[in-house]
Amino acid sequence: MASSLFRTKSIEQSIQDTEEPEHALKKSLSALDLTVFGVGVVIGTGIFVLTGAVAKETAGPATAIAFAVAGVVCALAALCYAEFASTVPVAGSAYTFSYASLGELPAWTIGWDLVLEFALGTAVVAVGWSGYVRSLMDNAGWHLPESLSGPDAAEGFSFDILATALVLVLTVVLVLGMKLSARVTTVIVAIKVAVVLIVIIAGSFFIDSDNYKPFIPKAEEVTAGNSIDSPLIQLMFGYAPTNFGVLGIFTAASIVFFAFIGFDIVATAAEETKMPQRDMPRGILGSLLICTVLYVAVSIVVTGMQHYSELSVDAPLADAFKATGHPFYGGIISFGAAVGLTTVCMILLLGQTRVFFAMSRDGLLPRFFSHVHPKYRTPHRPTILLGVLIAILAGFTSLDELAELVNIGTLFAFVVVALSVIILRRTRPDLPRAFRTPLVPLVPILSVAASVWLMLNLPAETWLRFGVWMALGFVVYFVYGRSHSLLGRREKQATPTGDTE
């Protein structure tokens, strides 16, 4: 039994499975498309909201350093993703990578984790987008009834019609083809980046150097609440995180790290890339570099425009412009945030459907979902199923507390991918690698250590919820996935004494 749980699927077999006509995705993406996808999903509420909140409460003007630290942590993971995505150009990202190196049960575990991560991420972003759009509508004199504004905006029963509509429309776009999705994303990302550049360029004229004093404010120890709300690292080691000071920069890095979540989704599109060996590393590393530079620049500008202690938490960029007597830019920022979240939502949904599709093609989920559309060559069945479920979730649920599950899921995936690089280097040193992670095993080990450290800074309640979801995943695997595994059936057929039926 143990051997079946950790049986690995060869790289050659994984690539061969992608060539079956009824399970083959259309290759239409370039390095530019991948970079646009990465920028499109990473730049969202993090740059419009998180920048000010972290500066005011955790790091002050040194938030720029915190973004740089978080960018380095992500770069370590990105180097590992780039090697795998170019070597194993198959849909599924970390799920596919771990199947080739760690085995079937670890692969199922990470796939189940990614399904949760992307589903909640899509729903959370859709609800956030709905809030921005309602705000713009209110400014224009159009008001939605409270019953259609969602549970976050109304008392009693309420359905978020805007969030639901967004997910359903994006589901249709994804069904119609990756190239159409890429074109839509390119237009929206261009608008979003233009807004960010306006913030940086216009805001630089309103910087007051006195607002940078002190650049690293005096440290303040974080007061712990009850144990369920405390960071796990505090419960395990007695380490008390601090706000401000040098240690506060690293506390802030564990928070702003989540503004980078999404660059790993680029790897889920490897199978639909024309030249994955060349373009996947460019797309993953290029999008991360662009986003890191933009985040650092925005944090420097916003803390220079207004003293960190006076920044608002809800809309720091827009309010900073208002505080300097330029409310016009506030409207532009709100528009950019609303438009930008559209791509975040779509690419999260894209990532989830590709992981679900890959697991289905391997038999760990029903094979019914692994058939592609005869005309559009997209995994239309899982896209429709997941799109409808997430649309309902976004419409009925307040997801503030569940958002942290997205964070722990991403970090868990980072750990698995880094370990997989080390293992595959040892088990398959002969494998052609278009891109090689430098300094193996040092870089993957550093990636694991950094990711685990950030995971330990999450509340214990997040770990508890994550554990419940993973336990449910084990039940599904042993009840269905293990007995329907395509790899397992092939092994039986290859064994003379095995059951070949």
CSV table of C-alpha atoms in Angstrom, one decimal, residues 40-386:
chain,number,residue,atom,x,y,z
A,40,GLY,CA,-2.6,40.8,-13.9
A,41,VAL,CA,-3.1,38.4,-11.0
A,42,VAL,CA,-0.5,39.8,-8.6
A,43,ILE,CA,-1.4,43.5,-8.8
A,44,GLY,CA,-4.7,43.8,-7.1
A,45,THR,CA,-6.0,45.0,-3.7
A,46,GLY,CA,-2.5,44.6,-2.3
A,47,ILE,CA,-1.1,47.6,-4.1
A,48,PHE,CA,-4.2,49.7,-3.6
A,49,VAL,CA,-5.0,48.8,0.0
A,50,LEU,CA,-2.3,46.8,1.8
A,51,THR,CA,0.4,49.3,1.2
A,52,GLY,CA,-1.2,51.9,3.5
A,53,ALA,CA,-2.5,49.5,6.1
A,54,VAL,CA,1.0,47.9,6.7
A,55,ALA,CA,2.7,51.3,6.7
A,56,LYS,CA,0.3,52.7,9.3
A,57,GLU,CA,0.2,49.6,11.6
A,58,THR,CA,3.4,47.6,11.1
A,59,ALA,CA,6.4,49.2,9.4
A,60,GLY,CA,6.0,52.9,8.7
A,61,PRO,CA,8.0,54.1,5.7
A,62,ALA,CA,10.1,51.0,5.9
A,63,THR,CA,7.2,49.2,4.2
A,64,ALA,CA,9.3,49.6,1.0
A,65,ILE,CA,11.9,47.3,2.6
A,66,ALA,CA,9.3,44.8,3.6
A,67,PHE,CA,8.1,44.6,0.0
A,68,ALA,CA,11.6,44.0,-1.1
A,69,VAL,CA,12.1,41.2,1.5
A,70,ALA,CA,8.8,39.6,0.4
A,71,GLY,CA,9.9,39.9,-3.2
A,72,VAL,CA,13.1,38.0,-2.4
A,73,VAL,CA,11.2,35.2,-0.7
A,74,CYS,CA,8.9,35.0,-3.8
A,75,ALA,CA,12.0,35.0,-6.1
A,76,LEU,CA,13.4,31.9,-4.3
A,77,ALA,CA,10.1,30.1,-5.0
A,78,ALA,CA,9.9,31.5,-8.5
A,79,LEU,CA,13.3,30.1,-9.5
A,80,CYS,CA,12.0,26.6,-8.4
A,81,TYR,CA,8.7,27.1,-10.3
A,82,ALA,CA,10.6,28.2,-13.4
A,83,GLU,CA,12.7,25.1,-13.6
A,84,PHE,CA,9.7,22.8,-13.2
A,85,ALA,CA,7.4,24.6,-15.5
A,86,SER,CA,9.9,24.6,-18.3
A,87,THR,CA,10.9,21.0,-17.7
A,88,VAL,CA,7.4,19.6,-17.1
A,89,PRO,CA,5.2,21.8,-19.4
A,90,VAL,CA,1.9,20.2,-18.2
A,91,ALA,CA,-1.2,21.8,-16.7
A,92,GLY,CA,-1.5,21.6,-12.9
A,93,SER,CA,1.5,23.5,-11.6
A,94,ALA,CA,2.7,22.3,-8.2
A,95,TYR,CA,0.3,19.2,-8.4
A,96,THR,CA,2.0,18.0,-11.6
A,97,PHE,CA,5.5,18.7,-10.3
A,98,SER,CA,5.0,16.8,-7.1
A,99,TYR,CA,3.4,13.8,-8.9
A,100,ALA,CA,6.7,13.5,-10.9
A,101,SER,CA,8.9,13.7,-7.8
A,102,LEU,CA,7.2,13.1,-4.4
A,103,GLY,CA,4.4,10.6,-5.4
A,104,GLU,CA,0.7,10.3,-5.9
A,105,LEU,CA,-0.5,11.0,-2.3
A,106,PRO,CA,1.6,14.2,-2.0
A,107,ALA,CA,0.5,15.2,-5.4
A,108,TRP,CA,-3.2,14.7,-4.4
A,109,THR,CA,-2.5,16.7,-1.2
A,110,ILE,CA,-1.1,19.7,-3.0
A,111,GLY,CA,-3.8,19.5,-5.8
A,112,TRP,CA,-6.5,19.5,-3.1
A,113,ASP,CA,-4.8,22.4,-1.4
A,114,LEU,CA,-4.6,24.4,-4.7
A,115,VAL,CA,-8.3,23.8,-5.4
A,116,LEU,CA,-9.2,25.4,-2.1
A,117,GLU,CA,-6.7,28.2,-2.5
A,118,PHE,CA,-7.8,29.3,-6.0
A,119,ALA,CA,-11.6,28.8,-5.2
A,120,LEU,CA,-11.5,31.0,-2.1
A,121,GLY,CA,-9.1,33.5,-3.8
A,122,THR,CA,-11.5,33.9,-6.7
A,123,ALA,CA,-14.5,34.4,-4.4
A,124,VAL,CA,-12.7,36.8,-2.1
A,125,VAL,CA,-11.5,38.9,-5.1
A,126,ALA,CA,-15.0,38.9,-6.7
A,127,VAL,CA,-16.5,40.2,-3.4
A,128,GLY,CA,-13.8,42.9,-3.2
A,129,TRP,CA,-14.4,43.9,-6.9
A,130,SER,CA,-18.1,44.2,-6.1
A,131,GLY,CA,-17.4,46.6,-3.3
A,132,TYR,CA,-15.3,48.9,-5.5
A,133,VAL,CA,-18.0,48.9,-8.2
A,134,ARG,CA,-20.8,49.6,-5.7
A,135,SER,CA,-18.7,52.6,-4.5
A,136,LEU,CA,-18.3,53.9,-8.0
A,137,MET,CA,-22.0,53.4,-8.6
A,138,ASP,CA,-22.9,55.3,-5.4
A,139,ASN,CA,-20.7,58.2,-6.5
A,140,ALA,CA,-22.6,58.3,-9.8
A,141,GLY,CA,-25.9,58.3,-8.0
A,142,TRP,CA,-26.9,54.7,-8.7
A,143,HIS,CA,-27.6,52.6,-5.7
A,144,LEU,CA,-28.1,48.8,-5.5
A,145,PRO,CA,-30.8,47.5,-3.1
A,146,GLU,CA,-29.2,46.2,0.1
A,147,SER,CA,-30.7,42.7,-0.7
A,148,LEU,CA,-28.4,42.5,-3.7
A,149,SER,CA,-25.3,44.0,-2.2
A,150,GLY,CA,-24.0,41.0,-0.3
A,151,PRO,CA,-23.6,40.0,3.4
A,152,ASP,CA,-20.6,42.3,3.8
A,153,ALA,CA,-22.7,45.4,2.9
A,154,ALA,CA,-26.1,44.7,4.4
A,155,GLU,CA,-27.9,43.4,7.5
A,156,GLY,CA,-29.8,40.1,7.3
A,157,PHE,CA,-30.1,38.1,4.1
A,158,SER,CA,-28.4,39.6,1.1
A,159,PHE,CA,-27.1,38.2,-2.2
A,160,ASP,CA,-24.1,39.8,-3.9
A,161,ILE,CA,-25.4,40.0,-7.5
A,162,LEU,CA,-22.3,41.9,-8.8
A,163,ALA,CA,-19.8,39.3,-7.5
A,164,THR,CA,-21.8,36.5,-8.9
A,165,ALA,CA,-22.2,38.1,-12.3
A,166,LEU,CA,-18.5,38.8,-12.6
A,167,VAL,CA,-17.6,35.2,-11.9
A,168,LEU,CA,-20.2,33.9,-14.4
A,169,VAL,CA,-19.0,36.3,-17.2
A,170,LEU,CA,-15.4,35.3,-16.6
A,171,THR,CA,-16.3,31.7,-16.8
A,172,VAL,CA,-17.8,32.2,-20.2
A,173,VAL,CA,-14.6,34.1,-21.3
A,174,LEU,CA,-12.4,31.2,-20.1
A,175,VAL,CA,-14.6,28.6,-21.9
A,176,LEU,CA,-14.2,30.5,-25.2
A,177,GLY,CA,-10.5,30.1,-25.3
A,178,MET,CA,-7.1,31.0,-23.7
A,179,LYS,CA,-6.2,33.5,-26.4
A,180,LEU,CA,-9.4,35.5,-25.9
A,181,SER,CA,-8.6,35.4,-22.1
A,182,ALA,CA,-5.1,36.6,-22.8
A,183,ARG,CA,-6.4,39.5,-25.0
A,184,VAL,CA,-8.9,40.6,-22.4
A,185,THR,CA,-6.3,40.4,-19.7
A,186,THR,CA,-3.8,42.4,-21.7
A,187,VAL,CA,-6.2,45.3,-22.1
A,188,ILE,CA,-7.2,45.3,-18.5
A,189,VAL,CA,-3.6,45.0,-17.2
A,190,ALA,CA,-2.6,47.9,-19.4
A,191,ILE,CA,-5.2,50.0,-17.7
A,192,LYS,CA,-4.2,48.8,-14.3
A,193,VAL,CA,-0.5,49.4,-14.7
A,194,ALA,CA,-1.2,52.9,-16.2
A,195,VAL,CA,-3.1,53.8,-13.1
A,196,VAL,CA,-0.3,52.5,-10.9
A,197,LEU,CA,2.2,54.6,-12.9
A,198,ILE,CA,0.0,57.6,-12.5
A,199,VAL,CA,0.1,57.1,-8.8
A,200,ILE,CA,3.9,56.9,-8.8
A,201,ILE,CA,4.6,59.7,-11.2
A,202,ALA,CA,1.9,62.2,-9.9
A,203,GLY,CA,2.4,61.3,-6.3
A,204,SER,CA,6.2,61.9,-6.5
A,205,PHE,CA,5.4,65.6,-7.0
A,206,PHE,CA,3.6,65.8,-3.6
A,207,ILE,CA,6.3,64.0,-1.5
A,208,ASP,CA,7.3,65.8,1.7
A,209,SER,CA,10.6,64.4,3.0
A,210,ASP,CA,9.6,65.1,6.6
A,211,ASN,CA,7.1,62.3,6.3
A,212,TYR,CA,9.9,59.8,6.1
A,213,LYS,CA,11.0,60.6,9.6
A,214,PRO,CA,11.5,58.3,11.3
A,215,PHE,CA,12.0,55.8,8.3
A,216,ILE,CA,12.1,52.9,10.8
A,217,PRO,CA,9.8,53.8,13.7
A,218,LYS,CA,10.5,52.7,17.2
A,219,ALA,CA,9.5,49.0,17.9
A,220,GLU,CA,6.3,48.2,19.6
A,221,GLU,CA,5.6,44.6,20.9
A,222,VAL,CA,2.4,43.1,19.5
A,223,THR,CA,-0.1,42.3,22.2
A,224,ALA,CA,-1.4,38.7,22.0
A,225,GLY,CA,-5.1,38.0,21.9
A,226,ASN,CA,-6.5,34.6,22.7
A,227,SER,CA,-4.5,31.6,21.6
A,228,ILE,CA,-6.6,30.9,18.5
A,229,ASP,CA,-5.8,34.4,17.1
A,230,SER,CA,-2.1,34.3,18.0
A,231,PRO,CA,0.5,33.5,15.4
A,232,LEU,CA,1.6,29.9,15.6
A,233,ILE,CA,5.2,30.9,16.0
A,234,GLN,CA,4.3,32.7,19.2
A,235,LEU,CA,2.5,29.7,20.6
A,236,MET,CA,5.3,27.3,19.7
A,237,PHE,CA,8.4,29.3,20.5
A,238,GLY,CA,7.3,32.2,22.6
A,239,TYR,CA,8.5,34.6,19.9
A,240,ALA,CA,6.5,37.8,20.1
A,241,PRO,CA,6.3,39.6,16.7
A,242,THR,CA,6.8,43.4,16.8
A,243,ASN,CA,5.3,46.3,15.0
A,244,PHE,CA,7.8,48.8,13.7
A,245,GLY,CA,11.5,48.6,14.4
A,246,VAL,CA,13.8,46.3,12.4
A,247,LEU,CA,11.8,43.2,13.4
A,248,GLY,CA,8.7,45.0,12.4
A,249,ILE,CA,10.0,45.0,8.8
A,250,PHE,CA,10.0,41.2,8.8
A,251,THR,CA,6.6,41.1,10.4
A,252,ALA,CA,5.4,43.4,7.7
A,253,ALA,CA,7.1,41.2,5.1
A,254,SER,CA,5.0,38.2,6.3
A,255,ILE,CA,1.9,40.4,5.6
A,256,VAL,CA,2.8,42.0,2.3
A,257,PHE,CA,4.0,38.7,1.0
A,258,PHE,CA,0.4,37.9,0.3
A,259,ALA,CA,0.2,40.9,-2.1
A,260,PHE,CA,2.5,38.8,-4.3
A,261,ILE,CA,0.3,35.7,-4.4
A,262,GLY,CA,-0.5,34.7,-7.9
A,263,PHE,CA,2.8,34.6,-9.9
A,264,ASP,CA,2.8,30.8,-9.3
A,265,ILE,CA,-0.5,30.6,-11.3
A,266,VAL,CA,1.5,31.3,-14.4
A,267,ALA,CA,2.9,27.8,-14.1
A,268,THR,CA,-0.7,26.3,-14.5
A,269,ALA,CA,-0.7,27.6,-18.1
A,270,ALA,CA,2.5,25.7,-19.1
A,271,GLU,CA,0.6,23.2,-21.3
A,272,GLU,CA,-1.0,26.0,-23.3
A,273,THR,CA,2.3,27.8,-24.0
A,274,LYS,CA,3.8,27.7,-27.5
A,275,MET,CA,7.4,27.4,-26.3
A,276,PRO,CA,7.2,26.6,-22.5
A,277,GLN,CA,10.9,25.7,-22.2
A,278,ARG,CA,11.8,29.3,-23.1
A,279,ASP,CA,8.7,31.3,-22.2
A,280,MET,CA,7.7,29.9,-18.8
A,281,PRO,CA,10.8,31.2,-16.9
A,282,ARG,CA,10.5,34.6,-18.7
A,283,GLY,CA,6.8,34.8,-17.7
A,284,ILE,CA,7.2,33.8,-14.1
A,285,LEU,CA,10.4,35.8,-13.2
A,286,GLY,CA,9.5,38.8,-15.4
A,287,SER,CA,6.0,39.3,-13.9
A,288,LEU,CA,7.5,39.0,-10.3
A,289,LEU,CA,10.2,41.5,-11.1
A,290,ILE,CA,7.7,44.1,-12.5
A,291,CYS,CA,5.4,43.7,-9.6
A,292,THR,CA,8.1,44.0,-7.0
A,293,VAL,CA,9.4,47.3,-8.5
A,294,LEU,CA,5.9,48.7,-8.7
A,295,TYR,CA,5.1,47.7,-5.1
A,296,VAL,CA,8.3,49.3,-3.7
A,297,ALA,CA,7.8,52.5,-5.7
A,298,VAL,CA,4.1,52.9,-4.6
A,299,SER,CA,5.0,52.3,-0.9
A,300,ILE,CA,7.8,55.0,-1.1
A,301,VAL,CA,5.4,57.5,-2.7
A,302,VAL,CA,2.4,57.0,-0.5
A,303,THR,CA,4.5,57.2,2.8
A,304,GLY,CA,6.1,60.3,1.4
A,305,MET,CA,2.8,62.0,0.5
A,306,GLN,CA,1.3,61.5,3.9
A,307,HIS,CA,2.8,60.6,7.3
A,308,TYR,CA,2.4,56.9,7.9
A,309,SER,CA,0.5,57.5,11.2
A,310,GLU,CA,-2.2,59.4,9.2
A,311,LEU,CA,-2.7,57.0,6.4
A,312,SER,CA,-6.2,55.4,6.0
A,313,VAL,CA,-6.5,51.7,6.0
A,314,ASP,CA,-9.4,51.3,3.6
A,315,ALA,CA,-8.2,53.4,0.7
A,316,PRO,CA,-4.7,54.8,1.5
A,317,LEU,CA,-3.7,55.8,-2.0
A,318,ALA,CA,-6.9,57.6,-2.8
A,319,ASP,CA,-7.0,59.3,0.6
A,320,ALA,CA,-3.4,60.4,0.4
A,321,PHE,CA,-4.1,62.3,-2.8
A,322,LYS,CA,-7.2,63.8,-1.1
A,323,ALA,CA,-5.1,64.9,1.8
A,324,THR,CA,-2.7,66.8,-0.5
A,325,GLY,CA,-5.7,68.5,-2.2
A,326,HIS,CA,-6.0,66.4,-5.3
A,327,PRO,CA,-9.2,64.3,-5.0
A,328,PHE,CA,-9.3,63.8,-8.8
A,329,TYR,CA,-6.6,61.1,-8.6
A,330,GLY,CA,-8.6,59.3,-5.9
A,331,GLY,CA,-11.3,58.6,-8.5
A,332,ILE,CA,-8.8,57.3,-11.0
A,333,ILE,CA,-7.3,55.0,-8.3
A,334,SER,CA,-10.8,53.6,-7.4
A,335,PHE,CA,-11.5,53.0,-11.1
A,336,GLY,CA,-8.1,51.3,-11.6
A,337,ALA,CA,-8.7,49.0,-8.6
A,338,ALA,CA,-12.1,48.0,-9.8
A,339,VAL,CA,-10.8,47.2,-13.3
A,340,GLY,CA,-7.7,45.5,-12.0
A,341,LEU,CA,-9.5,43.1,-9.8
A,342,THR,CA,-11.3,41.7,-12.9
A,343,THR,CA,-8.1,40.1,-14.1
A,344,VAL,CA,-7.1,38.8,-10.7
A,345,CYS,CA,-10.5,37.0,-10.5
A,346,MET,CA,-10.2,35.5,-14.0
A,347,ILE,CA,-6.6,34.2,-13.6
A,348,LEU,CA,-7.4,32.7,-10.2
A,349,LEU,CA,-10.3,30.9,-11.8
A,350,LEU,CA,-8.1,29.8,-14.7
A,351,GLY,CA,-5.5,28.4,-12.3
A,352,GLN,CA,-8.1,26.4,-10.4
A,353,THR,CA,-9.7,24.8,-13.5
A,354,ARG,CA,-6.3,23.7,-14.8
A,355,VAL,CA,-5.4,22.0,-11.6
A,356,PHE,CA,-8.8,20.3,-11.5
A,357,PHE,CA,-8.4,19.3,-15.1
A,358,ALA,CA,-5.0,17.8,-14.5
A,359,MET,CA,-6.2,15.8,-11.5
A,360,SER,CA,-9.2,14.6,-13.5
A,361,ARG,CA,-7.0,13.5,-16.5
A,362,ASP,CA,-4.9,11.4,-14.0
A,363,GLY,CA,-8.1,9.7,-12.7
A,364,LEU,CA,-7.8,11.2,-9.2
A,365,LEU,CA,-11.1,13.1,-9.9
A,366,PRO,CA,-13.8,11.9,-12.4
A,367,ARG,CA,-12.4,11.6,-15.9
A,368,PHE,CA,-15.6,13.2,-17.1
A,369,PHE,CA,-14.0,16.6,-16.4
A,370,SER,CA,-10.8,16.0,-18.4
A,371,HIS,CA,-12.4,16.2,-21.9
A,372,VAL,CA,-11.7,19.5,-23.7
A,373,HIS,CA,-14.2,21.4,-25.8
A,374,PRO,CA,-14.1,20.2,-29.5
A,375,LYS,CA,-14.0,23.7,-30.8
A,376,TYR,CA,-12.3,25.9,-28.2
A,377,ARG,CA,-9.9,23.3,-26.9
A,378,THR,CA,-10.5,24.4,-23.3
A,379,PRO,CA,-11.5,22.3,-20.2
A,380,HIS,CA,-15.0,23.6,-20.4
A,381,ARG,CA,-16.6,21.1,-18.0
A,382,PRO,CA,-14.6,21.9,-14.9
A,383,THR,CA,-14.6,25.6,-15.8
A,384,ILE,CA,-18.4,25.7,-15.9
A,385,LEU,CA,-18.8,23.5,-12.7
A,386,LEU,CA,-16.3,25.5,-10.7
